[in-house]
Short mmCIF file of C-alpha atoms and ligand atoms in Angstrom, two decimals:
data_model
loop_
_atom_site.label_atom_id
_atom_site.label_comp_id
_atom_site.label_asym_id
_atom_site.label_seq_id
_atom_site.Cartn_x
_atom_site.Cartn_y
_atom_site.Cartn_z
CA MET A 4 -11.34 19.28 11.51
CA PRO A 5 -12.84 16.37 13.71
CA GLU A 6 -11.43 13.06 12.55
CA PRO A 7 -14.33 11.03 11.82
CA ILE A 8 -15.34 13.96 9.50
CA LEU A 9 -11.98 14.04 7.82
CA MET A 10 -12.33 10.26 7.08
CA ASP A 11 -15.90 10.71 5.68
CA LYS A 12 -14.68 13.43 3.45
CA ILE A 13 -11.95 11.53 2.12
CA VAL A 14 -14.02 8.30 1.43
CA SER A 15 -16.70 10.63 -0.25
CA LEU A 16 -13.89 12.27 -2.39
CA CYS A 17 -12.68 8.96 -3.33
CA LYS A 18 -15.90 7.88 -4.61
CA ARG A 19 -17.04 11.35 -6.18
CA ARG A 20 -13.85 11.54 -8.17
CA GLY A 21 -12.99 8.12 -9.11
CA PHE A 22 -10.29 7.02 -6.68
CA ILE A 23 -11.90 3.90 -4.92
CA PHE A 24 -15.35 2.44 -5.40
CA GLN A 25 -17.11 -0.55 -3.35
CA SER A 26 -16.78 -4.14 -5.13
CA SER A 27 -20.06 -4.98 -6.64
CA GLU A 28 -21.64 -1.76 -5.75
CA ILE A 29 -24.63 -2.14 -7.97
CA TYR A 30 -25.73 -5.31 -6.25
CA GLY A 31 -25.44 -3.69 -2.61
CA GLY A 32 -21.68 -3.89 -2.24
CA LEU A 33 -19.28 -6.76 -1.19
CA GLY A 34 -18.15 -5.98 2.42
CA SER A 35 -14.42 -4.76 2.98
CA VAL A 36 -13.60 -5.43 -0.80
CA TRP A 37 -12.81 -2.30 -2.96
CA ASP A 38 -12.28 -1.49 -6.53
CA TYR A 39 -9.70 1.29 -7.75
CA GLY A 40 -11.20 3.65 -10.21
CA PRO A 41 -9.49 5.58 -13.00
CA LEU A 42 -7.55 8.00 -10.69
CA GLY A 43 -7.02 5.36 -7.80
CA ALA A 44 -5.43 3.01 -10.20
CA GLU A 45 -2.90 5.62 -11.37
CA LEU A 46 -2.09 6.55 -7.83
CA LYS A 47 -1.87 2.88 -6.54
CA ARG A 48 0.43 2.03 -9.76
CA ASN A 49 2.59 5.31 -8.71
CA VAL A 50 2.98 3.81 -5.13
CA LYS A 51 3.99 0.32 -6.49
CA ASN A 52 6.44 1.68 -9.03
CA LEU A 53 8.11 4.00 -6.59
CA TRP A 54 8.43 1.04 -4.24
CA TRP A 55 9.90 -1.12 -7.01
CA LYS A 56 12.28 1.57 -8.11
CA SER A 57 13.63 2.30 -4.68
CA VAL A 58 14.02 -1.50 -3.45
CA VAL A 59 14.83 -3.25 -6.76
CA HIS A 60 16.19 -1.05 -9.42
CA GLU A 61 18.24 1.33 -7.21
CA ARG A 62 19.93 -1.32 -5.36
CA MET A 63 22.60 -3.97 -6.48
CA ASP A 64 21.82 -6.43 -3.68
CA MET A 65 18.17 -6.65 -4.53
CA VAL A 66 16.13 -8.76 -7.33
CA GLY A 67 12.40 -9.16 -8.01
CA LEU A 68 9.95 -12.09 -8.22
CA ASP A 69 6.22 -12.21 -9.26
CA CYS A 70 5.11 -15.59 -7.81
CA ALA A 71 1.55 -17.32 -8.17
CA ILE A 72 -1.23 -16.67 -5.86
CA LEU A 73 -1.87 -20.38 -5.46
CA MET A 74 0.71 -22.81 -4.02
CA LEU A 75 0.63 -26.35 -3.03
CA PRO A 76 -0.97 -26.72 0.52
CA GLN A 77 2.14 -28.27 1.98
CA VAL A 78 3.64 -24.73 1.81
CA TRP A 79 1.15 -23.33 4.11
CA LYS A 80 1.53 -26.24 6.43
CA ALA A 81 5.16 -25.61 6.73
CA SER A 82 4.78 -21.93 7.15
CA GLY A 83 2.38 -22.38 10.19
CA HIS A 84 -0.56 -20.80 8.53
CA VAL A 85 -2.88 -23.93 8.41
CA ASP A 86 -2.35 -24.36 12.03
CA GLY A 87 -1.83 -21.18 13.46
CA PHE A 88 -3.11 -18.09 11.35
CA SER A 89 -6.17 -17.75 13.55
CA ASP A 90 -8.05 -14.94 15.35
CA PRO A 91 -9.81 -15.77 18.79
CA LEU A 92 -13.54 -14.72 18.19
CA VAL A 93 -16.41 -14.09 20.65
CA ASP A 94 -20.02 -13.86 19.97
CA CYS A 95 -22.20 -11.33 21.88
CA LYS A 96 -25.31 -13.06 22.94
CA GLU A 97 -27.29 -9.78 23.09
CA CYS A 98 -26.67 -8.17 19.65
CA LYS A 99 -25.60 -11.38 18.03
CA LYS A 100 -22.34 -9.64 16.46
CA ARG A 101 -19.27 -11.48 16.32
CA PHE A 102 -15.94 -9.75 17.46
CA ARG A 103 -12.31 -10.38 17.53
CA LEU A 104 -11.13 -10.78 21.20
CA ASP A 105 -8.96 -7.74 21.25
CA ASN A 106 -11.75 -5.52 19.88
CA LEU A 107 -13.91 -5.94 23.00
CA ILE A 108 -13.77 -3.51 25.85
CA ASP A 109 -11.93 -4.46 29.00
CA THR A 110 -13.70 -4.25 32.42
CA LYS A 111 -12.47 -4.66 35.74
CA GLU A 112 -12.72 -8.42 35.97
CA GLU A 113 -10.27 -10.32 33.81
CA HIS A 114 -12.74 -12.80 32.22
CA VAL A 115 -15.51 -10.24 31.57
CA LYS A 116 -15.42 -8.02 28.69
CA GLU A 117 -17.80 -5.45 27.21
CA CYS A 118 -19.42 -5.58 23.59
CA SER A 119 -18.16 -2.76 21.73
CA SER A 120 -21.53 -2.53 19.84
CA CYS A 121 -24.29 -2.81 22.43
CA GLY A 122 -22.32 -2.59 25.66
CA ALA A 123 -23.44 -5.91 26.91
CA LYS A 124 -21.28 -7.74 29.39
CA ILE A 125 -19.72 -10.99 27.99
CA ASP A 126 -18.32 -13.59 30.42
CA LEU A 127 -15.48 -15.34 28.55
CA LYS A 128 -15.96 -18.32 30.77
CA ILE A 129 -19.31 -18.82 29.31
CA SER A 130 -18.87 -17.67 25.90
CA ALA A 131 -15.22 -18.81 25.39
CA PRO A 132 -13.33 -17.60 22.45
CA ARG A 133 -13.14 -19.86 19.40
CA MET A 134 -10.15 -19.82 17.04
CA PHE A 135 -11.08 -18.94 13.50
CA ASN A 136 -8.74 -19.43 10.50
CA LEU A 137 -8.16 -16.39 8.16
CA MET A 138 -6.99 -18.31 5.26
CA MET A 139 -9.52 -18.43 2.17
CA LYS A 140 -9.91 -21.86 0.84
CA THR A 141 -10.57 -22.86 -2.83
CA PHE A 142 -10.52 -26.27 -4.72
CA LEU A 143 -8.26 -27.30 -7.41
CA GLY A 144 -9.45 -29.56 -10.35
CA ALA A 145 -12.89 -31.07 -10.91
CA VAL A 146 -13.63 -32.80 -7.50
CA GLU A 147 -14.40 -30.63 -4.52
CA ASP A 148 -13.11 -32.81 -1.70
CA GLU A 149 -10.47 -32.37 0.95
CA SER A 150 -7.86 -33.60 -1.32
CA ALA A 151 -8.43 -30.81 -3.67
CA VAL A 152 -8.30 -28.12 -1.20
CA THR A 153 -5.83 -25.33 -1.48
CA TYR A 154 -5.59 -21.61 -0.31
CA MET A 155 -5.39 -18.09 -1.79
CA ARG A 156 -2.18 -16.88 -0.34
CA PRO A 157 -2.43 -14.73 2.90
CA GLU A 158 1.20 -13.17 2.23
CA THR A 159 3.31 -12.97 -0.83
CA ALA A 160 6.38 -13.92 1.52
CA GLN A 161 5.92 -17.66 1.11
CA GLY A 162 6.58 -17.55 -2.60
CA ILE A 163 9.94 -16.00 -2.08
CA PHE A 164 11.24 -18.44 0.53
CA VAL A 165 10.19 -21.48 -1.54
CA ASN A 166 12.21 -19.90 -4.55
CA PHE A 167 15.18 -19.09 -2.46
CA LEU A 168 17.17 -21.91 -4.21
CA ASN A 169 16.08 -21.00 -7.74
CA VAL A 170 17.04 -17.28 -7.11
CA LEU A 171 20.42 -18.30 -5.88
CA ASP A 172 21.08 -20.65 -8.79
CA THR A 173 19.99 -18.05 -11.34
CA THR A 174 21.36 -14.92 -10.10
CA ARG A 175 24.54 -16.09 -8.00
CA LYS A 176 23.76 -13.43 -5.36
CA LYS A 177 26.13 -13.13 -2.47
CA LEU A 178 24.87 -12.59 1.05
CA PRO A 179 23.47 -10.19 2.05
CA PHE A 180 20.84 -10.01 -0.74
CA GLY A 181 17.18 -9.55 -1.04
CA VAL A 182 14.14 -10.45 -2.97
CA ALA A 183 11.14 -8.17 -3.49
CA GLN A 184 7.61 -8.91 -4.56
CA ILE A 185 4.36 -7.03 -5.06
CA GLY A 186 1.11 -8.91 -5.33
CA LYS A 187 -2.42 -9.78 -4.16
CA SER A 188 -2.97 -11.57 -0.89
CA PHE A 189 -6.28 -12.65 0.68
CA ARG A 190 -7.69 -13.09 4.37
CA ASN A 191 -10.97 -13.73 5.65
CA GLU A 192 -10.83 -10.87 7.93
CA ILE A 193 -13.81 -11.06 10.51
CA THR A 194 -13.66 -7.61 11.53
CA PRO A 195 -12.52 -5.67 8.47
CA GLY A 196 -13.12 -1.90 8.14
CA ASN A 197 -11.98 1.67 8.09
CA PHE A 198 -12.11 1.89 4.27
CA THR A 199 -9.28 0.24 2.55
CA PHE A 200 -7.30 -0.07 5.79
CA ARG A 201 -8.35 -3.66 6.51
CA THR A 202 -9.86 -5.56 3.72
CA ARG A 203 -10.20 -9.22 2.50
CA GLU A 204 -8.40 -8.83 -0.57
CA PHE A 205 -5.39 -6.47 -0.61
CA GLU A 206 -1.91 -5.97 -2.05
CA GLN A 207 1.23 -6.41 -0.39
CA MET A 208 4.76 -5.21 -1.16
CA GLU A 209 7.40 -7.51 0.58
CA ILE A 210 11.21 -7.68 0.87
CA GLU A 211 12.68 -10.91 2.17
CA TYR A 212 16.45 -9.85 2.78
CA PHE A 213 18.67 -12.69 3.36
CA VAL A 214 21.82 -12.12 5.69
CA ARG A 215 24.30 -13.83 7.86
CA PRO A 216 23.01 -14.75 11.19
CA GLU A 217 25.56 -12.72 13.04
CA GLU A 218 24.27 -9.59 11.02
CA ASP A 219 20.71 -9.78 11.56
CA GLU A 220 20.36 -6.79 14.03
CA LYS A 221 22.31 -4.51 11.76
CA TRP A 222 20.24 -5.13 8.99
CA TYR A 223 16.85 -4.94 10.96
CA GLU A 224 17.96 -1.46 11.91
CA PHE A 225 19.03 -0.55 8.46
CA TRP A 226 15.58 -1.74 6.87
CA THR A 227 13.46 -0.19 9.66
CA GLN A 228 15.17 3.24 9.04
CA GLU A 229 15.07 2.75 5.32
CA ARG A 230 11.51 2.03 4.97
CA PHE A 231 10.73 4.89 7.39
CA ASN A 232 12.41 7.14 5.16
CA TRP A 233 10.79 6.04 2.06
CA TYR A 234 7.32 7.21 3.31
CA LEU A 235 8.78 10.76 4.26
CA ARG A 236 10.52 10.89 0.81
CA TYR A 237 7.21 10.77 -0.86
CA GLY A 238 5.30 13.27 1.18
CA ILE A 239 4.19 11.72 4.47
CA LYS A 240 4.50 14.48 7.19
CA LYS A 241 7.12 13.44 9.72
CA GLU A 242 4.69 14.13 12.55
CA ASN A 243 2.29 11.55 11.15
CA LEU A 244 4.79 8.89 11.08
CA ARG A 245 6.30 6.65 13.84
CA ILE A 246 8.14 3.50 14.56
CA ARG A 247 6.91 1.42 17.32
CA ALA A 248 8.76 -1.79 18.39
CA HIS A 249 6.66 -4.95 19.41
CA ALA A 250 6.66 -6.15 22.94
CA LYS A 251 7.82 -9.81 23.34
CA ASP A 252 4.23 -11.04 23.81
CA GLU A 253 3.09 -9.39 20.58
CA LEU A 254 5.38 -10.99 18.10
CA ALA A 255 4.25 -13.51 15.64
CA HIS A 256 5.37 -17.26 15.92
CA TYR A 257 8.11 -16.76 13.39
CA ALA A 258 9.55 -13.46 14.67
CA LYS A 259 12.69 -12.68 16.87
CA ALA A 260 11.86 -9.08 16.80
CA CYS A 261 9.51 -6.77 14.89
CA SER A 262 8.72 -3.04 14.67
CA ASP A 263 5.76 -1.36 13.02
CA ILE A 264 5.77 1.82 10.86
CA GLU A 265 2.59 3.47 11.97
CA TYR A 266 0.73 6.40 10.41
CA ASN A 267 -1.62 8.63 12.31
CA PHE A 268 -4.79 7.80 10.24
CA PRO A 269 -7.99 9.70 11.34
CA PHE A 270 -9.08 6.55 13.20
CA GLY A 271 -5.81 6.54 15.12
CA TRP A 272 -2.32 5.47 14.80
CA SER A 273 -2.27 2.15 12.93
CA GLU A 274 0.33 -0.21 11.11
CA LEU A 275 1.36 0.64 7.67
CA GLU A 276 4.20 -1.76 7.42
CA GLY A 277 6.05 -4.11 9.63
CA ILE A 278 9.74 -4.97 9.75
CA ALA A 279 10.30 -8.37 11.14
CA ASN A 280 13.49 -10.36 12.07
CA ARG A 281 12.11 -13.90 11.09
CA SER A 282 15.55 -15.55 12.12
CA ASP A 283 16.14 -18.72 10.02
CA PHE A 284 12.72 -19.89 10.80
CA ASP A 285 11.02 -20.17 7.15
CA LEU A 286 14.05 -21.81 5.48
CA LYS A 287 14.29 -24.22 8.38
CA GLN A 288 10.39 -25.06 8.08
CA HIS A 289 10.54 -25.49 4.21
CA GLU A 290 13.81 -27.69 4.60
CA GLN A 291 11.84 -29.94 6.94
CA PHE A 292 8.64 -30.05 5.12
CA SER A 293 10.16 -30.33 1.33
CA GLY A 294 13.24 -32.32 2.23
CA LYS A 295 15.45 -29.88 0.20
CA GLU A 296 18.46 -28.34 1.77
CA MET A 297 17.57 -24.55 2.18
CA VAL A 298 21.24 -23.26 2.54
CA TYR A 299 23.65 -20.74 1.05
CA PHE A 300 27.15 -22.00 0.27
CA ASP A 301 29.96 -19.59 1.34
CA SER A 302 32.74 -20.37 -1.11
CA VAL A 303 35.27 -18.11 0.74
CA GLU A 304 34.80 -19.90 4.07
CA ASN A 305 33.76 -23.21 2.40
CA LYS A 306 30.84 -23.83 4.36
CA LYS A 307 27.00 -23.92 4.38
CA ILE A 308 24.97 -21.01 5.98
CA ARG A 309 21.25 -21.06 6.70
CA PRO A 310 20.68 -17.18 6.34
CA TYR A 311 18.50 -15.11 8.67
CA ILE A 312 15.65 -13.17 7.18
CA ILE A 313 14.80 -9.49 7.66
CA GLU A 314 11.29 -8.83 6.18
CA PRO A 315 10.06 -5.26 5.44
CA SER A 316 6.33 -6.11 4.66
CA GLY A 317 3.93 -3.17 3.53
CA GLY A 318 0.54 -2.86 2.20
CA VAL A 319 -0.03 -1.12 -0.98
CA ASP A 320 -3.47 -0.28 -0.15
CA ARG A 321 -2.83 1.14 3.36
CA ALA A 322 0.20 3.24 1.85
CA THR A 323 -1.99 4.61 -0.83
CA LEU A 324 -4.63 5.38 1.85
CA ALA A 325 -1.97 7.21 4.01
CA PHE A 326 -0.77 9.22 1.10
CA LEU A 327 -4.35 10.23 0.32
CA VAL A 328 -5.08 11.27 3.85
CA ASP A 329 -1.81 12.99 4.20
CA ALA A 330 -2.47 14.92 1.00
CA TYR A 331 -5.84 16.27 1.83
CA HIS A 332 -5.91 20.02 2.59
CA GLU A 333 -8.92 22.24 2.59
CA GLU A 334 -8.17 26.05 2.57
CA LYS A 335 -10.26 29.28 2.19
CA VAL A 336 -9.72 31.11 -1.04
CA LYS A 337 -11.75 34.24 -0.78
CA GLU A 338 -15.31 33.00 0.35
CA GLU A 339 -14.88 29.52 -0.98
CA THR A 340 -13.21 26.23 0.34
CA ARG A 341 -10.64 24.79 -1.94
CA VAL A 342 -10.02 21.20 -1.65
CA VAL A 343 -6.62 20.23 -2.75
CA LEU A 344 -4.76 16.84 -2.59
CA ARG A 345 -1.13 17.96 -2.43
CA PHE A 346 0.57 14.82 -3.67
CA SER A 347 4.21 14.74 -4.34
CA PRO A 348 5.10 15.26 -7.94
CA GLU A 349 5.96 11.57 -8.21
CA LEU A 350 2.66 10.13 -6.90
CA ALA A 351 0.11 12.79 -8.45
CA PRO A 352 -2.17 10.49 -10.64
CA ILE A 353 -2.20 13.15 -13.24
CA LYS A 354 0.76 15.63 -13.75
CA ALA A 355 -0.83 18.16 -15.98
CA ALA A 356 -4.51 18.92 -17.45
CA ILE A 357 -4.90 20.60 -20.65
CA LEU A 358 -7.85 22.81 -20.67
CA PRO A 359 -9.40 25.06 -23.46
CA LEU A 360 -10.80 28.30 -22.16
CA LEU A 361 -13.67 28.24 -24.66
CA LYS A 362 -14.97 24.82 -25.72
CA ASN A 363 -17.24 26.16 -28.58
CA ARG A 364 -14.17 27.72 -30.33
CA PRO A 365 -12.96 24.96 -32.66
CA GLN A 366 -9.45 26.42 -33.06
CA ILE A 367 -8.85 26.72 -29.20
CA VAL A 368 -10.08 23.19 -28.86
CA GLU A 369 -7.81 21.96 -31.50
CA MET A 370 -4.77 23.56 -30.18
CA ALA A 371 -5.55 22.24 -26.72
CA LYS A 372 -6.15 18.72 -27.93
CA GLY A 373 -2.84 19.05 -30.19
CA ILE A 374 -0.82 19.99 -26.91
CA ALA A 375 -2.29 17.12 -24.92
CA GLN A 376 -1.65 14.67 -27.72
CA SER A 377 2.06 15.73 -27.91
CA LEU A 378 2.73 15.58 -24.17
CA MET A 379 1.07 12.24 -23.58
CA LYS A 380 3.93 10.10 -24.59
CA ASP A 381 6.25 11.45 -21.86
CA ILE A 382 3.90 12.95 -19.30
CA ARG A 383 0.71 11.73 -17.72
CA VAL A 384 -1.76 14.47 -18.87
CA VAL A 385 -5.53 14.56 -19.69
CA TYR A 386 -7.70 16.90 -21.80
CA ASP A 387 -10.82 18.26 -20.10
CA ASP A 388 -13.37 20.50 -21.58
CA THR A 389 -16.54 19.47 -19.78
CA ALA A 390 -16.94 22.72 -17.57
CA ALA A 391 -15.99 26.42 -17.13
CA ILE A 392 -12.46 26.97 -16.38
CA GLY A 393 -13.01 27.90 -12.81
CA LYS A 394 -14.73 24.46 -12.17
CA LEU A 395 -12.10 22.70 -14.13
CA TYR A 396 -9.45 24.07 -12.05
CA ARG A 397 -11.38 22.95 -8.72
CA ARG A 398 -11.71 19.74 -10.21
CA GLN A 399 -7.97 19.32 -10.79
CA ASP A 400 -7.10 20.48 -7.43
CA GLU A 401 -9.32 18.18 -6.01
CA VAL A 402 -7.38 15.29 -7.57
CA GLY A 403 -4.03 16.64 -7.02
CA THR A 404 -3.10 17.55 -10.57
CA LEU A 405 0.09 19.37 -10.40
CA TYR A 406 -0.30 21.94 -13.32
CA CYS A 407 -3.36 23.30 -15.46
CA VAL A 408 -2.38 24.48 -18.91
CA THR A 409 -5.05 26.84 -20.24
CA VAL A 410 -5.30 27.59 -23.93
CA ASP A 411 -7.14 30.85 -24.59
CA VAL A 412 -7.86 33.31 -27.49
CA GLN A 413 -4.48 35.10 -27.22
CA SER A 414 -2.87 31.62 -27.53
CA LEU A 415 -3.97 31.34 -31.19
CA GLU A 416 -1.95 34.54 -31.76
CA ASP A 417 1.17 34.41 -29.61
CA LYS A 418 1.34 30.53 -29.37
CA LYS A 419 1.68 30.87 -25.49
CA VAL A 420 -0.37 29.10 -22.92
CA THR A 421 -1.08 29.71 -19.18
CA VAL A 422 0.36 27.26 -16.65
CA ARG A 423 -1.16 27.45 -13.23
CA ASP A 424 0.53 25.67 -10.21
CA ARG A 425 -1.63 23.62 -7.92
CA ASP A 426 0.04 24.84 -4.69
CA THR A 427 0.73 28.30 -5.24
CA MET A 428 -2.09 29.02 -7.81
CA LEU A 429 0.35 31.32 -9.34
CA GLN A 430 0.42 31.52 -13.31
CA ASP A 431 3.07 31.58 -15.83
CA ARG A 432 2.78 32.35 -19.56
CA ILE A 433 4.78 29.79 -21.54
CA ASP A 434 5.68 29.34 -25.22
CA VAL A 435 3.98 26.17 -26.51
CA ASP A 436 7.26 25.14 -27.73
CA MET A 437 8.92 25.30 -24.52
CA LEU A 438 6.03 23.65 -22.61
CA GLN A 439 7.37 20.14 -22.38
CA LYS A 440 10.67 21.29 -21.16
CA TYR A 441 8.96 23.47 -18.65
CA LEU A 442 6.80 20.69 -17.32
CA VAL A 443 9.65 17.99 -17.41
CA GLU A 444 11.98 20.33 -15.32
CA LYS A 445 9.16 21.15 -12.76
CA LEU A 446 8.31 17.63 -12.31
CA ALA A 447 12.03 16.27 -11.97
N1 LIG B 16 4.78 -11.50 5.80
C1 LIG B 16 4.55 -10.84 6.72
C2 LIG B 16 2.91 -10.28 6.82
O1 LIG B 16 2.18 -10.57 5.90
P1 LIG B 16 1.34 -8.81 8.20
O2 LIG B 16 1.83 -7.71 9.33
O3 LIG B 16 0.35 -9.79 8.54
O4 LIG B 16 2.71 -9.50 7.92
C3 LIG B 16 2.10 -7.01 6.34
O5 LIG B 16 1.15 -7.95 6.76
C4 LIG B 16 1.37 -5.78 5.81
O6 LIG B 16 0.30 -6.11 4.91
C5 LIG B 16 0.67 -5.10 6.84
O7 LIG B 16 1.60 -4.10 7.40
C6 LIG B 16 -0.43 -4.11 6.21
O8 LIG B 16 0.06 -3.07 5.66
C7 LIG B 16 -0.72 -5.29 4.89
N2 LIG B 16 -2.12 -5.96 5.48
C8 LIG B 16 -2.23 -6.98 6.12
N3 LIG B 16 -3.28 -7.40 6.40
C9 LIG B 16 -4.08 -6.54 5.60
C10 LIG B 16 -5.47 -6.37 5.49
N4 LIG B 16 -6.56 -7.15 5.77
N5 LIG B 16 -6.05 -5.32 4.54
C11 LIG B 16 -5.01 -4.38 3.99
N6 LIG B 16 -3.71 -4.53 4.31
C12 LIG B 16 -3.28 -5.66 4.97
#
């Protein structure tokens, strides 16, 4: 399928079936801000829960935090964001659009670029790039002057750094150890786009892993592989995932090394997550700006150590989009095209749909609702009787539901139901009493 068409199909499915809607849509839509609908909210929650489980619950060297979005402006001065978190922007005099410098097209002359919208030549000597800070500003308190300015955080990482001493004091963790956090971040992106890939409000899932300085490279390699494997574990196809090490001139001001985990989106290979070796940059900066000594005391060697930090930093929205794209399949079934989202069992927003074959037979409806009610405490199930069975199957395939459980006339007699598998479309006839066990085993 041509790739722009695939992306259009996914965007349209997301709206049609309630995964993702544009923010403030009834007023015309707020650019590059998105709302997750009933199914998108489930999918995104599954992504976050699987991440949290694998990096916090299943590891003895990790703890979690949930920090505030608002922080003192000094934090962002120390981190380098107030002075340095900027993109170079250029205006096209012809079409009047504004571009990030790296989004313009190169020409043979170094100082001349081509507008990627109207094709006009832009001479950088005349229209010199201007730096534009990506931080979103707001005011705290009753007076809206410079002294009341603060920022919506552009990354969750700083909340972890400024709590380094609190975590050490309360958990008594020994090096190496890490702190994980999931939360919203905000950036006034000037050239956002590609659906939920680059947005102005988004969620991050970040780890700051504190290590002895001499062990930084070992842990950098470890986390790069670990995070790469996480995406594979939950269904991303290996051929669609790669690791790309940054060249020296690409590195952020704080990074000693960085690798991106990239996904082959319909719009090209793009970053899902970055793994950076931040050295002791952040702890040093906060020590200097706060006056607090940001060190770890090694009681064995009886000395202070300022740890290095390895940071695997991923986007929840990007991971969710990659899982959606990778799950999307179209296949011919007889004369029809079946659209199916082949989510892994852990990610599927709905595990089973309970469907009455005939919605005008009260006993069948009652039995189906009773089954749904009894399962919903343990398994994410839904009940649906809003269409004929063929249409209900197609709808559930399209949102990735793993099993469809149909209650028919015969079920009233033999207390058995038909369970249809999303991927094989094969059907099993199962005793109602055994249904819960059957589904739990299948989902394990
Ligand atoms: N603390 C390091 C940091 O924030 P980053 O590369 O700027 O590094 C990390 O962001 C991740 O956050 C990215 O890999 C991406 O998944 C996600 N992300 C960053 N900007 C985003 C945006 N505008 N929209 C959606 N996700 C974004």
